[in-house]
mmCIF file of C-alpha atoms in Angstrom:
data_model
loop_
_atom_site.group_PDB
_atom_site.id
_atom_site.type_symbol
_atom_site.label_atom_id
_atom_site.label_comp_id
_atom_site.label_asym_id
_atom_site.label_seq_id
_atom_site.Cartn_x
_atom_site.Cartn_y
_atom_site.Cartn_z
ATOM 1 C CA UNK A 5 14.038 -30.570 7.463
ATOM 2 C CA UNK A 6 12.757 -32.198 4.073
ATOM 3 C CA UNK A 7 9.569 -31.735 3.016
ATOM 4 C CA UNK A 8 8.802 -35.127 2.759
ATOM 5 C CA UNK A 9 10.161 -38.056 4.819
ATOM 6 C CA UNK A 10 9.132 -41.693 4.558
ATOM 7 C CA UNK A 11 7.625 -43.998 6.920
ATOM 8 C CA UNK A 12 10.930 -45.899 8.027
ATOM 9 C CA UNK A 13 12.195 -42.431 8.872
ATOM 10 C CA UNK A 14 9.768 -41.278 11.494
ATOM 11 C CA UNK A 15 11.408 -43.379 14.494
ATOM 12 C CA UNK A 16 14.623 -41.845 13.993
ATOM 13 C CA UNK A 17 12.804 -38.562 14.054
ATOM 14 C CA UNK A 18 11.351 -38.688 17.992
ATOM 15 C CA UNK A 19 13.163 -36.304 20.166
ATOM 16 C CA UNK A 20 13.852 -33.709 16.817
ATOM 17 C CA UNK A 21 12.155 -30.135 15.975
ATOM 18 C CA UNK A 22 10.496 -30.849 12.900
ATOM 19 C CA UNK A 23 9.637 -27.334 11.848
ATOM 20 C CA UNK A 24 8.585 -23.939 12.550
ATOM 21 C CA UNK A 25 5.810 -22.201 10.980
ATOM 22 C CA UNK A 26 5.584 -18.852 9.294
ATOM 23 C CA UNK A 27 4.014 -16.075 11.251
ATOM 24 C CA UNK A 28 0.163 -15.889 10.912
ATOM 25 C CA UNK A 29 -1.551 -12.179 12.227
ATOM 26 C CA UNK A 30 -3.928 -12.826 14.588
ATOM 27 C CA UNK A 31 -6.563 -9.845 13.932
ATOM 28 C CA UNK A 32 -9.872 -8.100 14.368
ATOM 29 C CA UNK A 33 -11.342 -9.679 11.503
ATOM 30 C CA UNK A 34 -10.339 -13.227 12.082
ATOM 31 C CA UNK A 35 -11.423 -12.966 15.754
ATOM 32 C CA UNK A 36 -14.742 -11.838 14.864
ATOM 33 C CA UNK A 37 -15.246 -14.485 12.177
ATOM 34 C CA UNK A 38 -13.780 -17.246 14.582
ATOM 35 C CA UNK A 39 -16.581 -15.914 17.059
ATOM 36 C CA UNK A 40 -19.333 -15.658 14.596
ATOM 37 C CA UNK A 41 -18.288 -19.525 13.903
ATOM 38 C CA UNK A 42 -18.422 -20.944 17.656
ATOM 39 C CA UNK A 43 -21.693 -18.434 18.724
ATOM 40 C CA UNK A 44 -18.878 -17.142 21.183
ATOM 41 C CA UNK A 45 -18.810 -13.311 21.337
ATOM 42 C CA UNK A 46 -17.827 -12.358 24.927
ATOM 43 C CA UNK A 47 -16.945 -8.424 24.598
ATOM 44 C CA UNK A 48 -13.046 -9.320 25.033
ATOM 45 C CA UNK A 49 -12.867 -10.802 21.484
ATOM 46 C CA UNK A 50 -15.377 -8.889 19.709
ATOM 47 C CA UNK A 51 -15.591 -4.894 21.331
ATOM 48 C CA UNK A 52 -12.390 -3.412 21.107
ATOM 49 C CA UNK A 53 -13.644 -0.156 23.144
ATOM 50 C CA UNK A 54 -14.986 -2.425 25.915
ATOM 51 C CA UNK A 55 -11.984 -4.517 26.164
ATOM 52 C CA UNK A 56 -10.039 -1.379 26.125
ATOM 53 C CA UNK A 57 -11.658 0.390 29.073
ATOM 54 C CA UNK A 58 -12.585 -3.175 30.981
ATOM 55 C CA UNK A 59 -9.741 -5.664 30.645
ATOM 56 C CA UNK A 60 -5.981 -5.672 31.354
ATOM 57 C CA UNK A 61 -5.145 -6.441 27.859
ATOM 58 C CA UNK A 62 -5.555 -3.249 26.085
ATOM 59 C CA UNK A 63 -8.294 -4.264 23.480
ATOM 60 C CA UNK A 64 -9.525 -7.448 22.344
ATOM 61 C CA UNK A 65 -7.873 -10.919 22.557
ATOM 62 C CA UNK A 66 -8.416 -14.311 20.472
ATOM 63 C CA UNK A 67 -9.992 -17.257 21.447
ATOM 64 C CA UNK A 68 -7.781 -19.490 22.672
ATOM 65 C CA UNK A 69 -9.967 -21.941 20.632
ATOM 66 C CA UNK A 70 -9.195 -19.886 17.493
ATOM 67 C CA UNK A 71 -5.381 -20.089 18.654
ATOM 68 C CA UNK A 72 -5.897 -23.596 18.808
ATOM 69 C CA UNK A 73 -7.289 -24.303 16.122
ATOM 70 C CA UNK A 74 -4.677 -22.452 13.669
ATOM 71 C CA UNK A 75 -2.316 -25.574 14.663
ATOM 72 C CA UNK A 76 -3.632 -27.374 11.207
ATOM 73 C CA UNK A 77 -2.928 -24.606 9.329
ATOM 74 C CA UNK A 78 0.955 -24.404 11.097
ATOM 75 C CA UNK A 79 1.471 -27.582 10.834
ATOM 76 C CA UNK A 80 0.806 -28.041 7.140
ATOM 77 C CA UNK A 81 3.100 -24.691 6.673
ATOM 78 C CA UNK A 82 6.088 -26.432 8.320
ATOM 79 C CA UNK A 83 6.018 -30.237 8.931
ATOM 80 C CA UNK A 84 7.439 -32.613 6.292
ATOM 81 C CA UNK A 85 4.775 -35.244 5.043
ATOM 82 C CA UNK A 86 5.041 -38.683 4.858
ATOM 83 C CA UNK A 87 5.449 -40.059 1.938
ATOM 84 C CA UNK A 88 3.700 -42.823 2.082
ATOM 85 C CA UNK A 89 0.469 -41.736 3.930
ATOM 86 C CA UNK A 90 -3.006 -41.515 2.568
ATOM 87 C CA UNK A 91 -4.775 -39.486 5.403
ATOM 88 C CA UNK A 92 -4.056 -38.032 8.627
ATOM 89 C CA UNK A 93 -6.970 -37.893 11.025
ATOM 90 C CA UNK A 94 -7.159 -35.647 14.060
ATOM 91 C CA UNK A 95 -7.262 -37.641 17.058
ATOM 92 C CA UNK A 96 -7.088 -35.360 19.873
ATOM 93 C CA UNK A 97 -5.102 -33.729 22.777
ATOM 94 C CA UNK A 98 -3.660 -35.179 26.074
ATOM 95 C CA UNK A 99 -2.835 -31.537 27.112
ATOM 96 C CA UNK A 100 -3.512 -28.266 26.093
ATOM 97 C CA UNK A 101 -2.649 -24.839 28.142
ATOM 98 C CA UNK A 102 -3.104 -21.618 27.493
ATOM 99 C CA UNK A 103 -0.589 -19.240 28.736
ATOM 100 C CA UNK A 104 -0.947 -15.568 27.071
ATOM 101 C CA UNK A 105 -3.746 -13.931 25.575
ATOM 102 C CA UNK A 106 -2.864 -13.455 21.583
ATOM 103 C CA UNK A 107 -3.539 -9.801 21.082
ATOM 104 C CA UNK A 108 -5.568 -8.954 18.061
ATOM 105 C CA UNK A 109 -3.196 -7.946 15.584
ATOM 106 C CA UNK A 110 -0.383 -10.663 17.359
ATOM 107 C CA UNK A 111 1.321 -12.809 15.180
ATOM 108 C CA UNK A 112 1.742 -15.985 16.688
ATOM 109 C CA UNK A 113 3.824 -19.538 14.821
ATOM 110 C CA UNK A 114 3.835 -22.989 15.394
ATOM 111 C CA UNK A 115 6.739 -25.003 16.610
ATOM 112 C CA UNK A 116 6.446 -28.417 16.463
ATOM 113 C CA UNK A 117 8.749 -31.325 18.018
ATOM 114 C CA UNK A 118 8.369 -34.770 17.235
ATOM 115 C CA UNK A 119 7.353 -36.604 20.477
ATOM 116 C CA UNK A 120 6.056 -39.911 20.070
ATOM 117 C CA UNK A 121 5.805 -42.074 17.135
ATOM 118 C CA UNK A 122 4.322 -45.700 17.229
ATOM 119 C CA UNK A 123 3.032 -47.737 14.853
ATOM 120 C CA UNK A 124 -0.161 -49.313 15.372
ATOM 121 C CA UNK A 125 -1.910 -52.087 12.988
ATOM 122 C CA UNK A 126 -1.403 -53.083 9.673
ATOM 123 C CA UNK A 127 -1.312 -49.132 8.119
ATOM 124 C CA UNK A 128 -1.610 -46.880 10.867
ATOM 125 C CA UNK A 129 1.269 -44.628 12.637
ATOM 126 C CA UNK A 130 0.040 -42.330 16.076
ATOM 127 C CA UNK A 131 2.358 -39.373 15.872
ATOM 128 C CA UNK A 132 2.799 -36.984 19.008
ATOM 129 C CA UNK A 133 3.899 -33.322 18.975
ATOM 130 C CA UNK A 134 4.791 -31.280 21.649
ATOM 131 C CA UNK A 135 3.884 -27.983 20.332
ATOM 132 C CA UNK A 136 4.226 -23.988 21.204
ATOM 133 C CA UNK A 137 2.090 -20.959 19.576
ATOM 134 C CA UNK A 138 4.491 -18.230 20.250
ATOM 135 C CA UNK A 139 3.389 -14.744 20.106
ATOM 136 C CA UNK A 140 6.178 -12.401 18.153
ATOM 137 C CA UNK A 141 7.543 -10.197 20.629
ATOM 138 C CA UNK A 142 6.396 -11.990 23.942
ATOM 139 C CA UNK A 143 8.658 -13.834 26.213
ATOM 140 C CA UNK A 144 5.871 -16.527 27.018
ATOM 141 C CA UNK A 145 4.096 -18.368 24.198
ATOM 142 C CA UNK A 146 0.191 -18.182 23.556
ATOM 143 C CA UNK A 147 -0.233 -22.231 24.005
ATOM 144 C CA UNK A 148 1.368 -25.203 24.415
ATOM 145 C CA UNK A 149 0.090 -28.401 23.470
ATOM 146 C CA UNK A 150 0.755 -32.324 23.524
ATOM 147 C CA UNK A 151 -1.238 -33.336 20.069
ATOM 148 C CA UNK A 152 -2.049 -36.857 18.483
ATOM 149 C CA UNK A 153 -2.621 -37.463 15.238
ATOM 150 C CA UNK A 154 -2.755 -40.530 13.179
ATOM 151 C CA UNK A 155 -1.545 -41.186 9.859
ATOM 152 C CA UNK A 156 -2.722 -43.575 7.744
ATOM 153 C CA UNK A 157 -0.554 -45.469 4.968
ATOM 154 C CA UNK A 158 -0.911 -48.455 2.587
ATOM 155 C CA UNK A 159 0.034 -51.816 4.667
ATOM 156 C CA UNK A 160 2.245 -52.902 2.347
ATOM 157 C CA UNK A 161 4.162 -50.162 3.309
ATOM 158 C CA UNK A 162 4.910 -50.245 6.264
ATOM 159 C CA UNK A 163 8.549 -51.037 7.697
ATOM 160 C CA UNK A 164 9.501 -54.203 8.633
ATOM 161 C CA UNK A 165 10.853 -53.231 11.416
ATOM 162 C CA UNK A 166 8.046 -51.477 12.379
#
């Protein structure tokens, strides 16, 4: 995939993997600065002995907030930008699941698939990704996730047949 495609290319793009991310480590430190963040330090993110001796998972896990939220930083690793836009805004999630606790020390990537892309108004595009967090080494990925963002453009460039 390019690293940059243009707005009349994005249509023809629905139904395509548009990239995968580089591995990011998923550890201790992050974890307890992610918790520090959100105010959330339940023992199985933050006390590795506790989590040891008290949980199935064999130490501490990540938030699946702080899995979550590393989708900005995939997705700017890995999916081509549009040429034409001027910002992308953040516009939510119709579904989000988490299926496996990300280990600390995991290293989970992004994989992103082009879903849905529709143009609405004079310079705006809604662009849908199915995405998966996959967790090296684990048959069943950390998340998956049906994300909306919008991107904004000029309006005289948008496509006529747009």
């Amino acid at each position: 995939m390019p690293e940059t495609i243009h707005l009349k290319d994005v249509s023809t793009l629905v139904g395509t993997e548009l990239g995968l991310s580089r591995w990011f480590t998923v550890d201790q430190t992050m974890i307890d600065r992610f918790a520090e963040a959100t105010e959330d330090h339940q023992f199985i993110h933050t006390d590795p002995v506790r989590a040891s001796a008290e949980t199935p998972f064999g130490g501490t896990i990540a938030h699946g907030f702080l899995t979550l939220s590393l989708l900005s930083a995939m997705n700017y690793d890995c999916v081509p930008r549009i040429a034409e836009q001027t910002m992308g805004i953040n516009y939510g999630f119709e579904k989000v699941r988490f299926m496996t606790p990300v280990k600390s020390g995991a290293r989970v990537r992004g994989r992103f698939m082009l879903a849905e892309a529709r143009f609405r108004g004079a310079g705006m595009v809604t662009i849908r990704y199915d995405v998966t967090v996959e967790i090296e080494d684990e048959r069943k990925p950390a998340l998956t996730a049906d994300w909306i963002t919008i991107i904004q453009f000029d309006p005289k460039d948008r496509p006529e047949d747009a």
